[in-house]
Each structure stands twice: as structure tokens, then as C-alpha cells.
Coordinates of C-alpha atoms and ligand atoms in Angstrom, one line a residue:
X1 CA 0.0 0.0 0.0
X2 CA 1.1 3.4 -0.8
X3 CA 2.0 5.5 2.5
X4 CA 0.5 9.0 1.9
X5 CA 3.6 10.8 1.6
X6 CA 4.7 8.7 -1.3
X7 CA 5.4 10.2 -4.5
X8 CA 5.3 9.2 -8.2
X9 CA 6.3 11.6 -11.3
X10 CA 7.6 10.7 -14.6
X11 CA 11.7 12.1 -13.8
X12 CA 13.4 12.6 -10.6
X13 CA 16.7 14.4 -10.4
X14 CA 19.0 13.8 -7.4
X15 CA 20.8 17.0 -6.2
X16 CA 20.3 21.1 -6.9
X17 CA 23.6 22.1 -7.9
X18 CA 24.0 23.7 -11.4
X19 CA 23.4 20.1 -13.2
X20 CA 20.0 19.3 -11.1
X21 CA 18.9 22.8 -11.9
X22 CA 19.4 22.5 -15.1
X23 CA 18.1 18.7 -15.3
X24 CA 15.0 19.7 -14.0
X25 CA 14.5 22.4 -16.3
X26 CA 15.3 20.5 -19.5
X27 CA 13.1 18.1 -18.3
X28 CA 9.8 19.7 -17.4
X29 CA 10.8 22.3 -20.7
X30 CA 10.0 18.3 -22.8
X31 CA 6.8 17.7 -21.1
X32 CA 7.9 15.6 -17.9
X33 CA 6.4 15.9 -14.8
X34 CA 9.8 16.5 -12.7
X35 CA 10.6 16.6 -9.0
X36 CA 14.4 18.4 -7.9
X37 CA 15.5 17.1 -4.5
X38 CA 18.5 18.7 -2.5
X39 CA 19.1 18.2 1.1
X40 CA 20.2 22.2 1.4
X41 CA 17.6 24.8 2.2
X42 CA 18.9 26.6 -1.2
X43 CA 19.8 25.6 -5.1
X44 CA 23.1 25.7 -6.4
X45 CA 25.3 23.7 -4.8
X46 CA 28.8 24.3 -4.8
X47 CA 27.8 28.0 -5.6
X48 CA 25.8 28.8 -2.6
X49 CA 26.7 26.1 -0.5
X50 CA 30.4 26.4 -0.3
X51 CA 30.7 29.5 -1.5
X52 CA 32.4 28.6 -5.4
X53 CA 31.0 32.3 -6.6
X54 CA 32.2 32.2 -10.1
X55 CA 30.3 30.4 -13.1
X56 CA 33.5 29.1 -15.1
X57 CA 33.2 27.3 -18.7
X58 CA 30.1 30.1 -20.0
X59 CA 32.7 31.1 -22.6
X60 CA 35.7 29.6 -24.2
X61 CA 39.3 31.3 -23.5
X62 CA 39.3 33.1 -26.8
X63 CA 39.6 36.8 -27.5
X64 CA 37.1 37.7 -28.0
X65 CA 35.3 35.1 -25.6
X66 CA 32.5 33.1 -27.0
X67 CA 29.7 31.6 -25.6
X68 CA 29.2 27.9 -25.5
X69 CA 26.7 27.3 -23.0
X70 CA 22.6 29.0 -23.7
X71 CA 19.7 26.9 -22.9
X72 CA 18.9 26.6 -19.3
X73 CA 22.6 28.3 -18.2
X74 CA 21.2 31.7 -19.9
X75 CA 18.3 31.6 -18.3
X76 CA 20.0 31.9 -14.7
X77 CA 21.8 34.6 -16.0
X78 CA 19.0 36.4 -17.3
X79 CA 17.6 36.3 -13.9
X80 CA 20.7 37.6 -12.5
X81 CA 20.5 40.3 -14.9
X82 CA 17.1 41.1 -13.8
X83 CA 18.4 41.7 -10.8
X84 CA 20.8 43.3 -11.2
X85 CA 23.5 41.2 -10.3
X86 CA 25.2 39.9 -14.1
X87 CA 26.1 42.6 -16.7
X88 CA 28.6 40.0 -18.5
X89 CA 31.8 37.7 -18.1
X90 CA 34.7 39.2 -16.7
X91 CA 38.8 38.0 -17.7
X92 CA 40.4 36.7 -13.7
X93 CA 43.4 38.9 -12.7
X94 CA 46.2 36.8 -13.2
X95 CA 45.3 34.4 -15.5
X96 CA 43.2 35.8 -18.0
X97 CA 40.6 32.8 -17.6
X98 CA 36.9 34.2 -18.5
X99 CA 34.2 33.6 -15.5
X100 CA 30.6 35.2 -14.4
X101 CA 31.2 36.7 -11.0
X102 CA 28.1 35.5 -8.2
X103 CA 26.8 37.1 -5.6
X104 CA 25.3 34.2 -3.2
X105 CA 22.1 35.2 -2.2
X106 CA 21.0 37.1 -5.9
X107 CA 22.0 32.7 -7.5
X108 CA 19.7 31.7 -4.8
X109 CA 17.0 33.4 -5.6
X110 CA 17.9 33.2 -9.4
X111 CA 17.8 29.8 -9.7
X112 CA 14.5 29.5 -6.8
X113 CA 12.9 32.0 -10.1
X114 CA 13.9 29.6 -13.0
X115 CA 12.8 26.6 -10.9
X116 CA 9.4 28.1 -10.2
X117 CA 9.0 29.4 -13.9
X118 CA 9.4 26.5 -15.1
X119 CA 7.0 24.0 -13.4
X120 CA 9.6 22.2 -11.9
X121 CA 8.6 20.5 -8.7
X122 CA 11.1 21.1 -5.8
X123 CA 11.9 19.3 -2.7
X124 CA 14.6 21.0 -0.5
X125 CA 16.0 19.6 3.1
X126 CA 15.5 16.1 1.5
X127 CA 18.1 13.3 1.3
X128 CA 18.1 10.4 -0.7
X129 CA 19.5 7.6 1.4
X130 CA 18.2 4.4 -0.6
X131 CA 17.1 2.6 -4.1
X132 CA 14.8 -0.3 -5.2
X133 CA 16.5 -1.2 -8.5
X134 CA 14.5 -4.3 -10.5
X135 CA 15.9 -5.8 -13.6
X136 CA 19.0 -3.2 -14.2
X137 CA 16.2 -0.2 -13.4
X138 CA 16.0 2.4 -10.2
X139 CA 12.0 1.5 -10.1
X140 CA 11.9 4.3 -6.8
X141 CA 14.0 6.0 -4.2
X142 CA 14.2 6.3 -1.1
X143 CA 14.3 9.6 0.7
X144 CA 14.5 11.2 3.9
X145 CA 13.5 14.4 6.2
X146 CA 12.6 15.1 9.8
X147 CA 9.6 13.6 9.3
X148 CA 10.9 10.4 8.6
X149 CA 11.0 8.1 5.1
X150 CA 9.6 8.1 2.2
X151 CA 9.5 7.2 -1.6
X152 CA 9.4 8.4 -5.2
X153 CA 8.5 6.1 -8.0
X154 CA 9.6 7.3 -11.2
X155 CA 10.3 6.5 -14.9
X156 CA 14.0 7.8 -15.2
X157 CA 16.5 9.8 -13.1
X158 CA 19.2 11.7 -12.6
X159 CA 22.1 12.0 -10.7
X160 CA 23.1 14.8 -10.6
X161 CA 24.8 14.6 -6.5
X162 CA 28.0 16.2 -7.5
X163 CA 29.2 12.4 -5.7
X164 CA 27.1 10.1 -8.0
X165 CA 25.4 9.4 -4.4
X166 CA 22.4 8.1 -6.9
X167 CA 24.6 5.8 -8.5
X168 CA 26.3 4.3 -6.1
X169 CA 23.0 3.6 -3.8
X170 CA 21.3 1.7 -7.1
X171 CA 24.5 -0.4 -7.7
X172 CA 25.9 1.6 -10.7
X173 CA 29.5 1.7 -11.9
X174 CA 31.7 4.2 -11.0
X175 CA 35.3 4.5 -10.4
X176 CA 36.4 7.1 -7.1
X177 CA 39.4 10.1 -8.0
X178 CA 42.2 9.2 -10.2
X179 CA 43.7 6.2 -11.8
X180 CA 45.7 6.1 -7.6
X181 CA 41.9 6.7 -6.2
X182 CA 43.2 9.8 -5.0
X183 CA 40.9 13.2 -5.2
X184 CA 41.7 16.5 -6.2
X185 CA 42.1 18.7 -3.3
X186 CA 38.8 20.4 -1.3
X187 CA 39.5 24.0 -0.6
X188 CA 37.6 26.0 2.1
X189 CA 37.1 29.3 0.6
X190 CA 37.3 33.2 2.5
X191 CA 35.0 35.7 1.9
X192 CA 36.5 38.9 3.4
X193 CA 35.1 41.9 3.9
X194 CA 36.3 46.0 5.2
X195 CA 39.1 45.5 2.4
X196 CA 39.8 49.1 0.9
X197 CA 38.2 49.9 -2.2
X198 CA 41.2 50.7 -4.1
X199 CA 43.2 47.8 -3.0
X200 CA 43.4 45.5 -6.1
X201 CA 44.7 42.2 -3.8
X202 CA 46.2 40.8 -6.8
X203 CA 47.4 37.4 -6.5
X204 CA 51.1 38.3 -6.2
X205 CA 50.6 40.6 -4.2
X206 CA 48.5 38.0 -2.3
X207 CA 51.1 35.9 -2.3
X208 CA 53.8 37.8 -1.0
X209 CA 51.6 38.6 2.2
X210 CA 51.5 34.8 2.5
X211 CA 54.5 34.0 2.0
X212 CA 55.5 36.8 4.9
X213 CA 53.0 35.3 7.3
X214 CA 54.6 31.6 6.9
X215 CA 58.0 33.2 7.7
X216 CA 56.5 35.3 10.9
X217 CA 55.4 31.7 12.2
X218 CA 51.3 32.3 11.3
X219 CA 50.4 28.6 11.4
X220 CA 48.8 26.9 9.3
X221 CA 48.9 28.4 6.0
X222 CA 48.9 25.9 2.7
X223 CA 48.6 27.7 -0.9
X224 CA 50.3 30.5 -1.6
X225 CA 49.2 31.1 -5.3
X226 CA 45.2 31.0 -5.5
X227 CA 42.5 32.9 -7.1
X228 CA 41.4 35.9 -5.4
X229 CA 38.5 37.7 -7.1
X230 CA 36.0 40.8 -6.0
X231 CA 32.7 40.1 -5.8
X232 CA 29.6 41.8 -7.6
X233 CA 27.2 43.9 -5.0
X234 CA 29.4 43.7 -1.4
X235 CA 32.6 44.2 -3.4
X236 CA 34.0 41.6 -0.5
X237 CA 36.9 39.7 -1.4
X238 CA 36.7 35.6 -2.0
X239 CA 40.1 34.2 -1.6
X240 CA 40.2 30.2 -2.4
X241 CA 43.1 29.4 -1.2
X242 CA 43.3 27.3 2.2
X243 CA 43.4 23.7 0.8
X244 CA 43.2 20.3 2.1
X245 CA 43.7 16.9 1.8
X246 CA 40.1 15.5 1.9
X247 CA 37.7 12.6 1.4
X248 CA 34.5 14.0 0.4
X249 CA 32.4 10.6 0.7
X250 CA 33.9 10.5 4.7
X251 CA 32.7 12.0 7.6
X252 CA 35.5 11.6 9.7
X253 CA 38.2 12.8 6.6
X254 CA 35.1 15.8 6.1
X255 CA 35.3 16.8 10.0
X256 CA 39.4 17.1 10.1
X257 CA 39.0 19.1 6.9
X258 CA 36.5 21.3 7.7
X259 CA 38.0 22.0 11.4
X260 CA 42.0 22.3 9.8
X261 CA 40.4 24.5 6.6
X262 CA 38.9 27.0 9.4
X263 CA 41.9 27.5 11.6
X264 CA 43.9 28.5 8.0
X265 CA 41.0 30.9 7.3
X266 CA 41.9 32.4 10.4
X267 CA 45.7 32.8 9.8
X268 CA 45.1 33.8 5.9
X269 CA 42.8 36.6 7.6
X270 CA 45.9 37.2 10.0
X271 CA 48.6 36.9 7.4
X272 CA 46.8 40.0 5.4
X273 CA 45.7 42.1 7.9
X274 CA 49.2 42.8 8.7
X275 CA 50.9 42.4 5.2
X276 CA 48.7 42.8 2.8
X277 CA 47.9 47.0 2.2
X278 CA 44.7 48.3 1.9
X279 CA 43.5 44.9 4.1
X280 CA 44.4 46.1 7.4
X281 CA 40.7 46.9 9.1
X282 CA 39.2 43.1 7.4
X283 CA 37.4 40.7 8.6
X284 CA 36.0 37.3 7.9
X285 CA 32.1 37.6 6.5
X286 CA 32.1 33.8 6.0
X287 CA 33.5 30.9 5.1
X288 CA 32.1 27.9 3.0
X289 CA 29.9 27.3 4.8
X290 CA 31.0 23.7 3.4
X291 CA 34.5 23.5 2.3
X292 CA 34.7 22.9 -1.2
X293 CA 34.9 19.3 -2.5
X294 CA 37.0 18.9 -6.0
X295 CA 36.4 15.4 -6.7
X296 CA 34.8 12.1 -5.5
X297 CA 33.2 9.5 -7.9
X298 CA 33.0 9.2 -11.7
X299 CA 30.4 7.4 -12.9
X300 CA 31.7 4.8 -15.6
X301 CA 29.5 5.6 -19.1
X302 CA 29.0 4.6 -22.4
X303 CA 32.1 6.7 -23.6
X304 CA 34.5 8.4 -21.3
X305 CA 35.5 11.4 -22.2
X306 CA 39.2 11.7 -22.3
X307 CA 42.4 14.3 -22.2
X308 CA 43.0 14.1 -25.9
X309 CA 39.3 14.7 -26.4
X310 CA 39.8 17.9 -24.3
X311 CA 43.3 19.0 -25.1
X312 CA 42.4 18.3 -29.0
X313 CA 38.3 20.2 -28.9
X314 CA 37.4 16.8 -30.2
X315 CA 33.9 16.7 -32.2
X316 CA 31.4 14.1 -31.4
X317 CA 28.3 12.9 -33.2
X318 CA 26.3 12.6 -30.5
X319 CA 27.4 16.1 -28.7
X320 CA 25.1 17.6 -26.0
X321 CA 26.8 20.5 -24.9
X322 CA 30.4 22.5 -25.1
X323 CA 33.5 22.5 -22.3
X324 CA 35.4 25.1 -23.0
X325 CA 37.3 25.5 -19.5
X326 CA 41.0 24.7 -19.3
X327 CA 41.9 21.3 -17.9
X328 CA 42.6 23.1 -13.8
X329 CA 44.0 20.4 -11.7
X330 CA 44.1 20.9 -7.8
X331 CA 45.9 17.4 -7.3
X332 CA 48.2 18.3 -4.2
X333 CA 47.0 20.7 -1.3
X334 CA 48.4 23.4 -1.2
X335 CA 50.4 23.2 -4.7
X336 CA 50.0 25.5 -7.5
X337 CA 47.2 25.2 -10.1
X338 CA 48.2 23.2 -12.9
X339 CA 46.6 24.4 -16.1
X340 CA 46.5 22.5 -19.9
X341 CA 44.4 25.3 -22.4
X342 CA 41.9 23.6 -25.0
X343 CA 43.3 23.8 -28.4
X344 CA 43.1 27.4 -30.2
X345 CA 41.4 28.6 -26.7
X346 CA 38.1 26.9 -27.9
X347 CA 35.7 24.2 -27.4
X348 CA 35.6 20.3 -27.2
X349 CA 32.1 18.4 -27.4
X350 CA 30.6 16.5 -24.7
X351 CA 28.7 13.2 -26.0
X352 CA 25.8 11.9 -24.6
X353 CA 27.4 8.6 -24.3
X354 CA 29.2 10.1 -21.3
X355 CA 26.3 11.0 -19.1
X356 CA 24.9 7.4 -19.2
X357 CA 25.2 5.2 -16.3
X358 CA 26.3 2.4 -17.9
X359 CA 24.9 -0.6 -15.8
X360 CA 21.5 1.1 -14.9
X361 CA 19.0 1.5 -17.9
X362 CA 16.9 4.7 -16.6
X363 CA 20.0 6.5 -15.1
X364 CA 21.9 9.8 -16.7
X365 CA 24.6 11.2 -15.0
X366 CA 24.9 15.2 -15.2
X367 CA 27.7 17.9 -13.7
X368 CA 31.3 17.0 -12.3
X369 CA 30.4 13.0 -12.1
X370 CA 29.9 12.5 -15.7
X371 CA 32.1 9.5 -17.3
X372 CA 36.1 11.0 -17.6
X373 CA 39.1 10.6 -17.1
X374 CA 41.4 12.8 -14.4
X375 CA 42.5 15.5 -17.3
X376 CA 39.5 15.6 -18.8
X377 CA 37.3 16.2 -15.6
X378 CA 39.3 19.0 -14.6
X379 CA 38.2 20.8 -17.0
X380 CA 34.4 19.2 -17.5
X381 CA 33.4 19.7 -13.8
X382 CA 33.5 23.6 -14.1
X383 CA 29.5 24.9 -13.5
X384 CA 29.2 26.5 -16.5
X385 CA 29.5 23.0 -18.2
X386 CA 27.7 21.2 -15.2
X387 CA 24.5 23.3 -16.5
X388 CA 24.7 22.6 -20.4
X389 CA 25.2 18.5 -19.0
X390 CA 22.3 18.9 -16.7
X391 CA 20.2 20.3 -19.2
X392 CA 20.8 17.4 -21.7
X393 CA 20.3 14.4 -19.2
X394 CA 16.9 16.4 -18.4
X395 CA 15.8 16.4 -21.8
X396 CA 17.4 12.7 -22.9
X397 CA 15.1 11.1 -19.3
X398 CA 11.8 13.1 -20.5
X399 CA 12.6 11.8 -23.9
X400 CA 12.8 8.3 -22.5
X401 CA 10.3 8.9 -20.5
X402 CA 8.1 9.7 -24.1
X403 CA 9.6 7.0 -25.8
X404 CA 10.8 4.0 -24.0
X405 CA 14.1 4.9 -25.6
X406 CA 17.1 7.2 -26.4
X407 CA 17.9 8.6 -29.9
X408 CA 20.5 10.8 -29.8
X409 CA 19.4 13.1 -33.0
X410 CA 15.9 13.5 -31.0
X411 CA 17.8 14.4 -27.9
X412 CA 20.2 17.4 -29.9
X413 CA 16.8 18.5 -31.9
X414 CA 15.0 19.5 -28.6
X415 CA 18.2 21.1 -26.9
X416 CA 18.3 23.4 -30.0
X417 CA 14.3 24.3 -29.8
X418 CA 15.6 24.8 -25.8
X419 CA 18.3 27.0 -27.4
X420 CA 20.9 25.1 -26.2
X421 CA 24.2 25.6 -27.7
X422 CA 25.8 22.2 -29.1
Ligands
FAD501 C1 37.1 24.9 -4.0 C2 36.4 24.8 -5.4 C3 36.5 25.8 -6.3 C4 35.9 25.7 -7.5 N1 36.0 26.8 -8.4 C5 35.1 26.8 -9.4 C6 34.9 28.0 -10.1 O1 35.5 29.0 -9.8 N2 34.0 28.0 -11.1 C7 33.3 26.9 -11.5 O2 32.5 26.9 -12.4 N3 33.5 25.7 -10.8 C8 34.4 25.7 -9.8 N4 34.5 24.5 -9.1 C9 33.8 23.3 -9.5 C10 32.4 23.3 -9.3 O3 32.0 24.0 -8.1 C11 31.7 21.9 -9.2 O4 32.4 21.0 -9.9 C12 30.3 22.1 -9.6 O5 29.6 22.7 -8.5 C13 29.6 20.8 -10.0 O6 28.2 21.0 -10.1 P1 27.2 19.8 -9.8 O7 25.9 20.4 -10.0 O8 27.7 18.6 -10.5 O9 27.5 19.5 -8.2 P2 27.3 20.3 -6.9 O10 27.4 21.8 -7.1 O11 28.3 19.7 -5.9 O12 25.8 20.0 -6.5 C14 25.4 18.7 -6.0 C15 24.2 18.9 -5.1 O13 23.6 17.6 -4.8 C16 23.2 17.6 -3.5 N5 23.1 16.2 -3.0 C17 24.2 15.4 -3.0 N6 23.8 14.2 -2.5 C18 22.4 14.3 -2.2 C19 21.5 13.4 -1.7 N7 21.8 12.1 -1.4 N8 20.2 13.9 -1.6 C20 19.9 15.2 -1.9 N9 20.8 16.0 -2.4 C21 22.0 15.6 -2.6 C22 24.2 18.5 -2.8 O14 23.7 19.0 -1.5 C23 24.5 19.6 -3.8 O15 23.7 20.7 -3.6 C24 35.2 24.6 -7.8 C25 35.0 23.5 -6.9 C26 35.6 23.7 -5.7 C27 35.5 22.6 -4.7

């Protein structure tokens, strides 16, 4: 018998970072009755939830830029427009990369706009803890909140968890980090307010504070080089640079992190207060409030998109979307980027191949856990990119929802009615 909280729809997408967003979207957008779960009060994910306030992989590296993701992507930043709060991409101090500069609380209520314009059904403060998989399909899943359990029954779904959470609970394949099983490294970032308007805290500048505070015995301290950008509206300043070690899928790994990342918050705050100029009256507005997690599981697909792929803008057939973000590995805390650029500063395709979960019939991967390999994801996991593969495994589950089936000329010839670029 069906409990009376029990739930049935036609797709389900698993987590409300840039990918579920844009899932759910692409997937009510073809006709399917969708629900959006996300165990934080708020949409975005990394964005909002750990503070990751720039949208990388919009636009490709060229000069000028150009634009590679539309579809569901543009419509968050029209609503950020609308509010004021996105007047176009900015180059990073540094190293020229091209990014959209956020403001936390304008994407929240961005993306809570696009989700309620477009009959999406959202659940936040929900986990997903469970599966009932029959004959190599998720059939339901099993979710959780204060009020205790309950289920969903749907046709297809997504995972779009950021740690193929979905995936693993139904039994999928997926591989964890590297080719070692080692994970990029989680970084805790620093917003930082009472910072001098005209202080420009470029990153060698930056550094050379750092490097001062190390030698004046602030403890602590990992990267020296990191990105340090201004943000739109509070004109605070988000440092990501106090890095750790970290095993996203533990708790116990998590807790060290998250307790070590905070204390080195409180020593970068230290280190610039007294050698950084213009910094000398900050303070700490916030950090994460979740430290930043890289890299946990890869679900393995139909194809897995690889470094030559990226490094050579491969075209696919059966492309879904653009990457057009340099390959940015984070493989040692506190070591220097390492950056590979995309040939001609341009774009490689993503194929829809990639987002399938290749063990699980009704299953699409979407955002930093599609099928890759370690070059490859460092550049596919940016958010930009995260939307246009959410928005594809949206419409590719409503179209199997439809159909029964997948055809990928079907699946490209409703992204472009959804004005998709691919
Ligand atoms: C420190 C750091 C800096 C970065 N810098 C940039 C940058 O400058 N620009 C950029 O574009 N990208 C950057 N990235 C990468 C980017 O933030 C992520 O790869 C991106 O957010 C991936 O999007 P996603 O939607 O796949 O996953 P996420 O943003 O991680 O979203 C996944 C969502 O799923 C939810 N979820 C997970 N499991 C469950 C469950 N069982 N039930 C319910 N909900 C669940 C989570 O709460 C989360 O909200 C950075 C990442 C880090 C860690």
C-alpha cells in the first residue's frame, strides 16, 4: 500500500547544484512531470553552499570570448541580470581565464525564479538515502526528512549529486578520484570583507603577504598562489586558497578538513591584515559554509570522455553540450594550479554517451560526475558545463520517458528548440 507521503512523477533528479537545476528544467521544458531534490535549504550547490562564486566554462578562453553554453545556463543569467547582479563575463586577474562573477544570495533566488518558472517540482531539506533497482532499473528511491522516510517512483532519473550518491545507492558503476583513487584537493574558501576599495589584492601581491606570514610563524597556511577575485554587489573579497587533503564521501576525513580548513582561514585573515595593504581593518564575513569538494566519484558511461578529447576540442556525433574550460587540476594541497588550455582557446564536445550510467537503464549522470578521465574532468566539472550536462540528461530522461528509448538526434533536436548551444 502506498503511505500517503509517497510520491510518483515521470523524472526525478538527485541534487540542486548547477546540473540538477538544469536537469530539471530540460526536463519539465519536454513535457515531464519533474521533481528536484536537494538536502540544502537553497539551489546551487557548490555555488551557494560552499561559497564557489564564479560560473567558469560560459565562454571559451578566446579573444574575444565566445559563448558555449545557452539553454537553461542563460536563463539563470537572465535572472541575474534582472536583478541586477550579471552585466557580462569578466577576464580573472592573473590568469586571464573568463568567469561570471556571483553574488550568493542574488543565485539563490535566481535559480529559486527559473525553478518556479518553469513548473519544476522542488523538494529542499531532503536526502536520498536508498534505491529499489529491479531488472537493471532504479523502479523508486528512497528519501528522507525530519519527518521520517519516504519514496518516489519514477520513470528515469538523474544523478546529478556532484558524488554520484544516486549511482552508487542503485548499484551503478563508477570508479572514485584518479587512476591512484586519489581526489583532487577540497579547498575552504574566504570571503572577506572591510578590504579598501582601491586595493586591487592581486594574487602576487597576495602571495607575497603569504608568504611573509609563513616566515612570521602564522600557522597553518597551505597555498600561496590562488585565485582571489572581487565580488559583484558587497565588493567583499573571496580568496580560495586554504586547501586540504580530503575525502569528500567520509565524515570523519570531512570533520578534520572542515575544522583544519577554518583555523587556516583564520591565519590567511591574519597573514593580510598585517601584510597585505589596503586589508588592514578586514574581517572574515564567511567561510564555506562547506569546504569545497573537488572530486569524489565518476560514474563509468557509455564513452569516457578523455584528455586528448579535451586538449584536441574533439567533435562528437552525438554532442550535447560544449567544455570550454582549461583542464585546472588541484591534485596536491596546497600546490600550485596546474593548467593544460583547450586547443586554439576553444571548445571540445561533450557526448551523450558520457552522461549514461552504464549498468542502470533509466540512469543519466549530469555535472562534475559524468564518465572521464582525471585530465578531462578537470576541465568538465567547471558549473558553466555542469549546466549545459544537466540540461541534456533532463531532456534525454523526459525523452525516455516519451519513448521507451534514447535517440540521440531526438535528444540534440529539442536542446536546440531549448536554445541550447551544441
Ligand atoms: C574549491 C572549489 C573551487 C571551484 N571553483 C570553481 C569556479 O571558480 N568555477 C566553477 O565553475 N567551478 C568551480 N569549481 C567546480 C564546481 O564548483 C563543481 O564541480 C560544480 O559545482 C559541479 O556542479 P554539480 O551540480 O555537478 O554538483 P554540486 O554543485 O556539488 O551540487 C550537487 C548537489 O547535490 C546535493 N546532493 C548530494 N547528495 C544528495 C542526496 N543524497 N540527496 C539530496 N541532495 C544531494 C548536494 O547537496 C549539492 O547541492 C570549484 C570547486 C571547488 C570545490
Amino acid at each position: 500500500m502506498t503511505k500517503q507521503r509517497d510520491m510518483k512523477c515521470d523524472v526525478v533528479v538527485v541534487g540542486g547544484g548547477s546540473a540538477g537545476v538544469a536537469a530539471a528544467i530540460g526536463a519539465a521544458q519536454t513535457g515531464a512531470d519533474t521533481i528536484l531534490i536537494e538536502k540544502n535549504p537553497y539551489f546551487g550547490g557548490a555555488a551557494t553552499h560552499s561559497s564557489v562564486l564564479t560560473y567558469c566554462g560560459f565562454f571559451t578562453q578566446g579573444n574575444p570570448p565566445e559563448q558555449i553554453v545557452g539553454g537553461v545556463g542563460q536563463k539563470v543569467l537572465n535572472n541575474l541580470s534582472k536583478i541586477g547582479m550579471y552585466d557580462g563575463p569578466k577576464r580573472t586577474p592573473h590568469t586571464g581565464t573568463v568567469i561570471v562573477l556571483l553574488d550568493p544570495e542574488a543565485t539563490k533566488i535566481a535559480l529559486d525564479n527559473c525553478i518556479a518558472e518553469n513548473n519544476v517540482k522542488p523538494l529542499l531539506h531532503v536526502q536520498v538515502i536508498g534505491t529499489n533497482v529491479e531488472d537493471g532499473k532504479i523502479k523508486a528511491i528512497e528519501c528522507v526528512d525530519h519527518s521520517g522516510r519516504f519514496t518516489i517512483e519514477a520513470e528515469a532519473f538523474i544523478d546529478a549529486s556532484g558524488e554520484a550518491n544516486l549511482t552508487a545507492l542503485a548499484g551503478g558503476e563508477y570508479i572514485c578520484g584518479n587512476e591512484k583513487g586519489t581526489f583532487q584537493a577540497g579547498t575552504l574558501m574566504i570571503r572577506i570583507g572591510g578590504v579598501r576599495e582601491e586595493s586591487n589584492a592581486h594574487p602576487l601581491e597576495v602571495q607575497k603577504a603569504i608568504k611573509l606570514g609563513k616566515e612570521h610563524g602564522i600557522a597553518a597556511l597551505t597555498k600561496e598562489l590562488g585565485t582571489i577575485v572581487r565580488m559583484p554587489g558587497s565588493k567583499d573579497v573571496l580568496a580560495i586558497l586554504a586547501d586540504e587533503g580530503v575525502n569528500g564521501l567520509d565524515s570523519v576525513s570531512m570533520t578534520k578538513a572542515e575544522m583544519s580548513a577554518r583555523k587556516q582561514a583564520w591565519g590567511y585573515l591574519e597573514a593580510f591584515k598585517k601584510y597585505l595593504p589596503g586589508f588592514e581593518n578586514a574581517y572574515l564575513v564567511q567561510t564555506g559554509p562547506q569546504i569545497g569538494i573537488r572530486e569524489t566519484r565518476h560514474i563509468v558511461g557509455d564513452y569516457i570522455l578523455t584528455h586528448s578529447d579535451v586538449l584536441n576540442a574533439r567533435r562528437h556525433n552525438d554532442s550535447i553540450g560544449r567544455g570550454g574550460w582549461p583542464m585546472e587540476s588541484h591534485s596536491e594541497p596546497g600546490a600550485p594550479n596546474v593548467w593544460q588550455s583547450i586547443a586554439n582557446n576553444s571548445y571540445y564536445d561533450i557526448p551523450l554517451r558520457s552522461l549514461k550510467v552504464r549498468n542502470i537503464n533509466n540512469l543519466w549522470a549530469a555535472g562534475r560526475t559524468i564518465a572521464c578521465d582525471p585530465d578531462a574532468f578537470a576541465s568538465v566539472r567547471v558549473m558553466g558545463t555542469a549546466f549545459a550536462t544537466g540540461h541534456a540528461a533532463g531532456v534525454t530522461a523526459a525523452l525516455y520517458c516519451q519513448h521507451g528509448f534514447v535517440d540521440p538526434v531526438s535528444v540534440r533536436n529539442e536542446l536546440l528548440i531549448q536554445d541550447a548551444i551544441i
